[in-house]
Coordinates of C-alpha atoms in Angstrom, one line a residue:
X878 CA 2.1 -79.8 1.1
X879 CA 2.4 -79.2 4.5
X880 CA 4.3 -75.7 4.4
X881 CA 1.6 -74.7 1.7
X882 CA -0.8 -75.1 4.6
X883 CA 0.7 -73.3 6.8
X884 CA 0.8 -70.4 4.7
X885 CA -2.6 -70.7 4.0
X886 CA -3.6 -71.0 8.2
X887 CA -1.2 -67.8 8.5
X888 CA -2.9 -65.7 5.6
X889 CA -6.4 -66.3 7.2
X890 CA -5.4 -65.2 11.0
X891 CA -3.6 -62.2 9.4
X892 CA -6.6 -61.0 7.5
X893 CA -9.3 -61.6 10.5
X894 CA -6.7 -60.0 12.6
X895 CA -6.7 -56.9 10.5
X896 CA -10.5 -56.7 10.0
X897 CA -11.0 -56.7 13.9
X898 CA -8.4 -54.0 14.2
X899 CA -10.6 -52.0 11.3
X900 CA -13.9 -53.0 13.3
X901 CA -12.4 -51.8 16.5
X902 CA -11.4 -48.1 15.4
X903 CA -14.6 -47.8 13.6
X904 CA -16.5 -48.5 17.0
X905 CA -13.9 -46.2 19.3
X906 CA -13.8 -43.2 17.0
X907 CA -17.9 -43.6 17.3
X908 CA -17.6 -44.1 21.0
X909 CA -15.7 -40.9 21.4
X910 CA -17.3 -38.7 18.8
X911 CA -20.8 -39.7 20.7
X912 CA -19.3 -39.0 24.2
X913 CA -18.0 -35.8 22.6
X914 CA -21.1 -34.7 21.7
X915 CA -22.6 -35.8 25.2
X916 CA -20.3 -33.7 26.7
X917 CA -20.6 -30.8 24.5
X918 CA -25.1 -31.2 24.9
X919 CA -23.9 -31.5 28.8
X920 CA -21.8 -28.0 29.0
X921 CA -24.2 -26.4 26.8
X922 CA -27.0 -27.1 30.0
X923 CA -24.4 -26.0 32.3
X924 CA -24.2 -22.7 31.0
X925 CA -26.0 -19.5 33.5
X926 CA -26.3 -15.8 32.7
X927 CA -24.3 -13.1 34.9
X928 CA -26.2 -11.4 37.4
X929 CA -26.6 -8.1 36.1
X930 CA -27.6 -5.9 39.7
X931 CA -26.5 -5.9 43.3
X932 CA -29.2 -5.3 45.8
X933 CA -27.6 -4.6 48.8
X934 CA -25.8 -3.5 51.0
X935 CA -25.7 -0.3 49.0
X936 CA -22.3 0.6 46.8
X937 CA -19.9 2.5 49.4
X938 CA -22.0 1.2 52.8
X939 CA -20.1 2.2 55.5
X940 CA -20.9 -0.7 58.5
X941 CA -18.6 -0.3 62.4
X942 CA -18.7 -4.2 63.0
X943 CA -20.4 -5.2 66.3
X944 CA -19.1 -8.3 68.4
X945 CA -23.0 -9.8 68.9
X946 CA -23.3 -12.8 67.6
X947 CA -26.4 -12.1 65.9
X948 CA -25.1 -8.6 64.0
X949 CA -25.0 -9.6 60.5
X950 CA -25.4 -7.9 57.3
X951 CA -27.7 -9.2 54.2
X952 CA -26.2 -9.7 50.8
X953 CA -28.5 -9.7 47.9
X954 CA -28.6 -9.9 43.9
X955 CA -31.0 -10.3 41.2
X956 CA -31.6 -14.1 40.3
X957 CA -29.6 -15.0 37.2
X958 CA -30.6 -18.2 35.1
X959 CA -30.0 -21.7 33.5
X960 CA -29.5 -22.2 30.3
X961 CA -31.6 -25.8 31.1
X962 CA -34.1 -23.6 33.4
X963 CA -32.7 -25.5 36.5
X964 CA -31.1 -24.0 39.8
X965 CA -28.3 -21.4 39.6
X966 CA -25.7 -21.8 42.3
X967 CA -24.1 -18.7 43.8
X968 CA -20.8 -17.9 46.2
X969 CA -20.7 -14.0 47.2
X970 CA -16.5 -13.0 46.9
X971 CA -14.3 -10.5 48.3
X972 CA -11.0 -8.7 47.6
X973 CA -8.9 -6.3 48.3
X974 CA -9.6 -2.6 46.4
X975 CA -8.4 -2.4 43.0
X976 CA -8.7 -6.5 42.9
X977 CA -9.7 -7.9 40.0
X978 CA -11.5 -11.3 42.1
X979 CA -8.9 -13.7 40.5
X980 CA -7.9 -14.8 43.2
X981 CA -10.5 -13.5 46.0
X982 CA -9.6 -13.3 49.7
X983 CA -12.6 -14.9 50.5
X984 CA -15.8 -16.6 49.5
X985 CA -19.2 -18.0 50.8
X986 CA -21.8 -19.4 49.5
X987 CA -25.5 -17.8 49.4
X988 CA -28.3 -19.2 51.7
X989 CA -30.0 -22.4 51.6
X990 CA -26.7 -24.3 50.7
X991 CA -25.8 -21.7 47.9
X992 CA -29.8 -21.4 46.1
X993 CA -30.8 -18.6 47.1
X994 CA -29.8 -15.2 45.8
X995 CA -28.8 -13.4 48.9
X996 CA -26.6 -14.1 51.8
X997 CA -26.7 -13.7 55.7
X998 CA -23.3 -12.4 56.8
X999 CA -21.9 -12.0 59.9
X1000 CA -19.9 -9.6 61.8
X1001 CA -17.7 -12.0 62.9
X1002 CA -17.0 -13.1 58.9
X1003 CA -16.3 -9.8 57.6
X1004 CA -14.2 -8.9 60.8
X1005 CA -12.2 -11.8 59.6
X1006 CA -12.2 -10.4 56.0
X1007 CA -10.7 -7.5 56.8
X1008 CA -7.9 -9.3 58.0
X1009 CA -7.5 -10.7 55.1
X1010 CA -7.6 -7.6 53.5
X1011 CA -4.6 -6.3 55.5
X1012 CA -6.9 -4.0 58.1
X1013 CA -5.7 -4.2 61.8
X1014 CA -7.9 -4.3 64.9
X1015 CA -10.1 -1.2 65.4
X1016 CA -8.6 0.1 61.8
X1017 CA -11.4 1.3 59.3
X1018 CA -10.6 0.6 55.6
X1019 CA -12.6 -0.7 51.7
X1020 CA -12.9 -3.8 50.2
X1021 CA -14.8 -4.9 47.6
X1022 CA -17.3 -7.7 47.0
X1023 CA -19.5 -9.3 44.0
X1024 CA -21.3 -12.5 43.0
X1025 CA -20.5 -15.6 40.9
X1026 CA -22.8 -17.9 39.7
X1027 CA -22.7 -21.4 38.2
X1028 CA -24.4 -24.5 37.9
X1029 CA -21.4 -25.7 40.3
X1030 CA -18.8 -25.6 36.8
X1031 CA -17.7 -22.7 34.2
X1032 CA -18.9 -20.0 37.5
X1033 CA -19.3 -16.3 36.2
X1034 CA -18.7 -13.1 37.8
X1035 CA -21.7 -10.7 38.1
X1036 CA -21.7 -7.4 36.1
X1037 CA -21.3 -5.1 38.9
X1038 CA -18.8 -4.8 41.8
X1039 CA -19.2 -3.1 45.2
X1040 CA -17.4 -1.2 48.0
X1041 CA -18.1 -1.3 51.7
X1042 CA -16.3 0.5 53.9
X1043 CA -16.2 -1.6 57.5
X1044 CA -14.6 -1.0 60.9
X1045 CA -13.1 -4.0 62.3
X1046 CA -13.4 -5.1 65.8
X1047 CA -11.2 -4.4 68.4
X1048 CA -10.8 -8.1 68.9
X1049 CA -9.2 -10.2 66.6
X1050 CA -10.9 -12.8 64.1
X1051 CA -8.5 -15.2 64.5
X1052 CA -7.8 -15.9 68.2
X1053 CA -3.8 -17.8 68.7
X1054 CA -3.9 -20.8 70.7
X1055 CA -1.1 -19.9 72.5
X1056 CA 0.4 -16.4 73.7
X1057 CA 4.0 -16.0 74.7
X1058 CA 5.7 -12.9 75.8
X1059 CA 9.3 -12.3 74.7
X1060 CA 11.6 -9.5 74.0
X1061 CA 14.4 -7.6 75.5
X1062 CA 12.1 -6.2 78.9
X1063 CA 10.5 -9.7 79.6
X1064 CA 12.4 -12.2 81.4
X1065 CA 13.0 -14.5 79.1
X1066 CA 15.2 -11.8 77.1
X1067 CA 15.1 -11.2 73.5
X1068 CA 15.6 -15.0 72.4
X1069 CA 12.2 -15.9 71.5
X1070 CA 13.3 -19.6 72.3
X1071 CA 12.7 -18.5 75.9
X1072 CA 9.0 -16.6 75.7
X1073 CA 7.0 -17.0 78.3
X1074 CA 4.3 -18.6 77.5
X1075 CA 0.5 -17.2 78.8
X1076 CA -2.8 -19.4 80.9
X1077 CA -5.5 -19.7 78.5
X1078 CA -8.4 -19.0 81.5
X1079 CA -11.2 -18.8 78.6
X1080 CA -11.6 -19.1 74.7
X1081 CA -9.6 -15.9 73.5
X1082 CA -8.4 -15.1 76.9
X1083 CA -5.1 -14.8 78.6
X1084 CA -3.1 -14.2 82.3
X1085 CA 0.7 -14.6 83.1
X1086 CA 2.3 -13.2 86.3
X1087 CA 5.5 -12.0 84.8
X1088 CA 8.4 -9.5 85.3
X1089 CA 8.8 -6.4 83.0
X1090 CA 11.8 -4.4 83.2
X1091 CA 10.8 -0.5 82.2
X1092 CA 12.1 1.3 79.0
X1093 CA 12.8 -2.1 77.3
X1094 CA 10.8 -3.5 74.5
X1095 CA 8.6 -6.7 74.6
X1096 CA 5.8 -8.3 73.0
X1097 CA 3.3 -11.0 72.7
X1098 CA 3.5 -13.7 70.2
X1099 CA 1.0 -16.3 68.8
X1100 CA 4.5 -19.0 68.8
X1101 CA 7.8 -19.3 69.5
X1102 CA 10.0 -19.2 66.0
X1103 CA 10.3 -16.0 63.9
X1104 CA 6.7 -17.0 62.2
X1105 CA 5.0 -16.5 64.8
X1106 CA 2.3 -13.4 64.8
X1107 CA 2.8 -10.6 66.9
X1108 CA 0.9 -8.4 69.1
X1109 CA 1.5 -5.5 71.1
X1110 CA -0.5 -2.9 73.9
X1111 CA -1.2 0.3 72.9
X1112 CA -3.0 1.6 76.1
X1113 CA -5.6 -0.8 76.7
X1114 CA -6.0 -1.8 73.3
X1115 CA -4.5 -4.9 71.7
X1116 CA -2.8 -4.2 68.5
X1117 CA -1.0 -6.5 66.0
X1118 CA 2.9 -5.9 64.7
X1119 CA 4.0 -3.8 67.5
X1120 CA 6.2 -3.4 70.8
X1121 CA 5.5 -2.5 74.4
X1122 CA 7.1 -0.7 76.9
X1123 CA 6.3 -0.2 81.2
X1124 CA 7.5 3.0 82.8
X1125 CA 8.1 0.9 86.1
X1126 CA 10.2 -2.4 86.5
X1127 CA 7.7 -4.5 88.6
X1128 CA 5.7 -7.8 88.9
X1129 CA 2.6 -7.7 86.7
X1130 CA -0.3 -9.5 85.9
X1131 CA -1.3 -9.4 82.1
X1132 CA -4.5 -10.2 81.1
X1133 CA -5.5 -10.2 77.4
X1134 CA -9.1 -10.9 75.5
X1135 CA -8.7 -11.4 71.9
X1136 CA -12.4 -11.2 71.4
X1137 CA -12.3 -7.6 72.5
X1138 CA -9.2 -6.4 71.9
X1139 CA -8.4 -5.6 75.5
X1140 CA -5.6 -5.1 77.9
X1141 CA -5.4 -5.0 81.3
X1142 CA -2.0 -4.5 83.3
X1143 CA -1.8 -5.2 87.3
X1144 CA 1.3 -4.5 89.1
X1145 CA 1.9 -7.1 92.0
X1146 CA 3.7 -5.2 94.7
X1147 CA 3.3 -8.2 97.6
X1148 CA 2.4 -11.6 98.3
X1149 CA 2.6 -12.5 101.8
X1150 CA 1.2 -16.1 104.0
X1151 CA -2.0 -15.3 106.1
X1152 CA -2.1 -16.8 109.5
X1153 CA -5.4 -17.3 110.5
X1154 CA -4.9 -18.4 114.0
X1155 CA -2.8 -14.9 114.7
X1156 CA -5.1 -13.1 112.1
X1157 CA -1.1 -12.2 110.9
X1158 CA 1.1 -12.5 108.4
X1159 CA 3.9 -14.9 108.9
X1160 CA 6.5 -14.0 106.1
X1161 CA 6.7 -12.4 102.3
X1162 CA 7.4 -14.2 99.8
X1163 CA 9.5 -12.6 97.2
X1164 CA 9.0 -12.8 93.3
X1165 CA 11.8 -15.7 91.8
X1166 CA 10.7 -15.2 88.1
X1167 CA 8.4 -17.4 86.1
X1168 CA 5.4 -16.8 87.9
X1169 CA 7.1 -18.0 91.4
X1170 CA 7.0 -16.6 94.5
X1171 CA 9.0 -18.2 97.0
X1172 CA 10.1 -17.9 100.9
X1173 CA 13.1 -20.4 101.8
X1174 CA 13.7 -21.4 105.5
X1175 CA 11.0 -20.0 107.0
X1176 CA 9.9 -20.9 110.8
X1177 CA 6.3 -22.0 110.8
X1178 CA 4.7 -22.9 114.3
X1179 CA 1.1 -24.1 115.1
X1180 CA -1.0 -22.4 117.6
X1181 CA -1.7 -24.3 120.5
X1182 CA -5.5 -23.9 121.2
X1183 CA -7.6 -26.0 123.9
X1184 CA -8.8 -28.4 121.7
X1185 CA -5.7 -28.5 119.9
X1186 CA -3.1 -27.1 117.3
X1187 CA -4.6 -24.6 114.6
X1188 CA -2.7 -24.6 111.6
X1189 CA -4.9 -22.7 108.9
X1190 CA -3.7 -20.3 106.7
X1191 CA -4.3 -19.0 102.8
X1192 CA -2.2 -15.8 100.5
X1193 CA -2.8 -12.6 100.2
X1194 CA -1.4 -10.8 97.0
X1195 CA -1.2 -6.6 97.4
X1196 CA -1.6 -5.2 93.9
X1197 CA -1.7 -1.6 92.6
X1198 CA 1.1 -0.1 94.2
X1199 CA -0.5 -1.2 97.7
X1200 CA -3.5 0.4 97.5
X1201 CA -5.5 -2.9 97.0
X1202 CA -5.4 -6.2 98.1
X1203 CA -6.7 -9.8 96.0
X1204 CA -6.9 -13.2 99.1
X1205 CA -6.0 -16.5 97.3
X1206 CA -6.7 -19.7 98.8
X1207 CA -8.8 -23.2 98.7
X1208 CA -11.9 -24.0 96.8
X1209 CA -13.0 -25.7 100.0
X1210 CA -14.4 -23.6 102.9
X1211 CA -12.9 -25.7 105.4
X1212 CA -9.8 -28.7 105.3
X1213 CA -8.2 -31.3 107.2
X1214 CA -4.8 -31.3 107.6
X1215 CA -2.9 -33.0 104.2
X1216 CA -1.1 -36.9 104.1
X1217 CA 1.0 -38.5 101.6
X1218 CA -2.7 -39.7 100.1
X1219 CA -3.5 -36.3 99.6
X1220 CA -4.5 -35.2 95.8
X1221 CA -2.1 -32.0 94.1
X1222 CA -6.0 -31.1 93.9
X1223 CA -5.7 -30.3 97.5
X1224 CA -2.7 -26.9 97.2
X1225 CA -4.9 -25.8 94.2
X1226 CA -5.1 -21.9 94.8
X1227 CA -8.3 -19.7 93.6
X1228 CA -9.6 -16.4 94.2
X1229 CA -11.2 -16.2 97.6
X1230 CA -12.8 -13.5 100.2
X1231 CA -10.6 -12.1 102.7
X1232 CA -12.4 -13.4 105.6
X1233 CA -9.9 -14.6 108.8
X1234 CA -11.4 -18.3 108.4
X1235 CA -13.4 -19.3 105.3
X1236 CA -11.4 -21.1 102.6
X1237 CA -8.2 -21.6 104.7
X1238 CA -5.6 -24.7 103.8
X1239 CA -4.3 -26.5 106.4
X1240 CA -0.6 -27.2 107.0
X1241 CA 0.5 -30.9 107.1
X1242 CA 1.9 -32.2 110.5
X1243 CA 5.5 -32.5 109.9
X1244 CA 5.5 -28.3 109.1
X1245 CA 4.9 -27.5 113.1
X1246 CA 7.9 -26.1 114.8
X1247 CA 9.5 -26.9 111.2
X1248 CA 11.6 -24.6 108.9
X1249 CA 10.1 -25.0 105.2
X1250 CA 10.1 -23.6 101.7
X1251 CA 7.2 -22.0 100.4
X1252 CA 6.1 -21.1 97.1
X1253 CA 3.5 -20.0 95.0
X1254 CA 3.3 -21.3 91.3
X1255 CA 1.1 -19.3 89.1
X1256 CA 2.1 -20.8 85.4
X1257 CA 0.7 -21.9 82.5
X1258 CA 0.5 -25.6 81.9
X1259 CA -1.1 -26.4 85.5
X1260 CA -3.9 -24.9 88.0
X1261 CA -2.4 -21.9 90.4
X1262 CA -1.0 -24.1 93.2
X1263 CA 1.5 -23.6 95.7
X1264 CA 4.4 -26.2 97.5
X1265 CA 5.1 -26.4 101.3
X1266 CA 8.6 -28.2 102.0
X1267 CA 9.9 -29.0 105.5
X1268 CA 13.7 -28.4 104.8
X1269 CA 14.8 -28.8 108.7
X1270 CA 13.6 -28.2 112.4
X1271 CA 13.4 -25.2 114.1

């Protein structure tokens, strides 16, 4: 009796068992054939016509970009619509000529978070899409540009496509972070492991003091690996993918703006220590390399005065083959002498007037009647400063 039980207790699990099973694909084949018809209702209202007609700027618009902030150019289409009478969404693309927008070079979207149908674009946005297009500073060349709309899924491409014909700055729409010259004419050779790397003295602006040996190549560089972008002077101009040359093997300071495209060579002939007491000018100090100058065991002696020992002094740097002179020395228009309290702050060297007095640095005690090293640092990774060492008695 009992195993005539059991069977019984097994047949009536079996058959609820199966009948949930039943009930539960019943209800899941409903569940997904009503979500599939959700989604289907869903992507049916999702659907927007093309737009048929550009606006502007007209097909073929040539346009010389300006570096105002404000110079921009207005994009604009005829409105297409929503299948569920909603808003339409729309990006504006770009590509190269003959591209077919697959893969555009760039997009935007329109105005007023991508409602409305036309676009406010800048310059500075279409300088940098004709990088992307392969055109080189200053260089005037096509692309090509059209509208996509969407209710944010399934976008489509408008009807027409347009060319525009633009001029790209002088400067560059994507300004490096860092600049480094290298190459066989700069001092750190042709190993770009050993570029000399540029002061950032403003955003998209650049100064070394470096050596350049003439007839040998060199060039400026966005890194220090084989990546890294390149850039080169022709004239004044900035220019990317390219070398340099000088016709003279001198000290020179470089100064480049990547937001105009500019270059700006000065040859540093001299930089000498003013004494002011004497109105004189106590010793050269000769270029070292790496934006040093330096003068070893020089004698330095106070003038004695009747209320005491004057000790002032600041640089002066002769540049353009001696024709012009540039006076470097503290922010402060007048000094005490330095201690071992004083701040690095203190040897900090700016442009200054050449006036006998004003802006002078004082010597510390210990350089009277001393012999000392001194040395100009004009580098990269710290203010222009310069070091005074005693290194023995005269």
């Amino acid at each position: 009796m009992k195993l005539h039980k059991s069977k019984a207790v097994n047949f009536q699990k079996d058959k609820i068992m199966k009948t949930l099973v039943v009930k539960s694909t019943i209800f899941l084949s409903f569940l997904f054939a009503l979500m599939s018809c959700v989604n289907d209702d869903t992507l049916e209202h999702l659907k927007v016509t093309t737009v048929k007609t550009l606006y502007a700027p007209d097909n073929n618009k040539a346009v010389k970009l300006e570096s105002s902030a404000s110079a921009n150019i207005l994009f604009e289409w005829e409105q297409a619509k929503a299948e569920d009478g909603g808003l339409v969404m729309y990006e504006v693309a770009f590509d190269v000529e003959g591209g077919d927008f697959s893969k555009p070079i760039y997009k935007l979207t329109s105005d007023n978070n991508g409602t409305y149908n036309y676009a406010t674009v800048t310059h500075k946005t279409l300088n940098k899409i004709g990088a992307l297009a392969g055109l080189n500073s200053s260089e005037t060349g096509n692309i090509i540009w059209t509208v996509f709309s969407s209710k944010g899924v399934n976008e489509v491409k408008a009807e027409e496509v347009r060319t525009m014909t633009i001029t790209r700055l002088a400067g560059f729409a994507e300004v490096p972070t860092d600049v480094y010259v290298t190459g066989e004419g700069s001092e750190g050779g042709a190993d770009v492991s050993k570029a000399i790397k540029f002061k950032a003295v403003a955003n998209g602006e650049f100064e070394i003091y470096t050596k350049l040996t003439a007839g040998k190549k060199y060039h400026f560089a966005d890194g220090t690996n084989a990546a890294a972008k390149t850039y080169f002077a022709d004239g004044e101009v900035l220019k990317e993918n390219g070398e340099s040359t000088v016709a003279k093997t001198g000290v020179y300071r470089i100064n480049l703006d990547f937001t105009t495209g500019a270059v700006v060579y000065t040859e540093i002939s001299k930089m000498e220590l003013f004494f002011a007491p004497t109105n004189t000018y106590l010793f050269e100090l000769p270029y070292v390399g790496q934006g040093v100058w330096k003068a070893a065991s020089q004698p330095i002696t106070f003038k004695q005065e009747g209320w005491g020992r004057d000790e002032r002094y600041k640089f002066r740097m002769t540049v353009k083959e001696g024709t012009e002179f540039e006076w470097f020395g503290s922010v402060n228009g007048d000094n005490s002498r330095p201690n071992n309290s004083t701040p690095e702050s203190f040897w900090y060297m700016v442009p200054v007037s050449g006036d006998q007095w004003n802006n002078c640095f004082k010597f510390a005690g210990e350089i009277d009647n001393s012999l000392s090293d001194v040395s100009v640092v004009f580098q990269a990774d710290n203010s222009y400063t310069h070091i005074i060492k005693k290194v023995g008695d005269q």
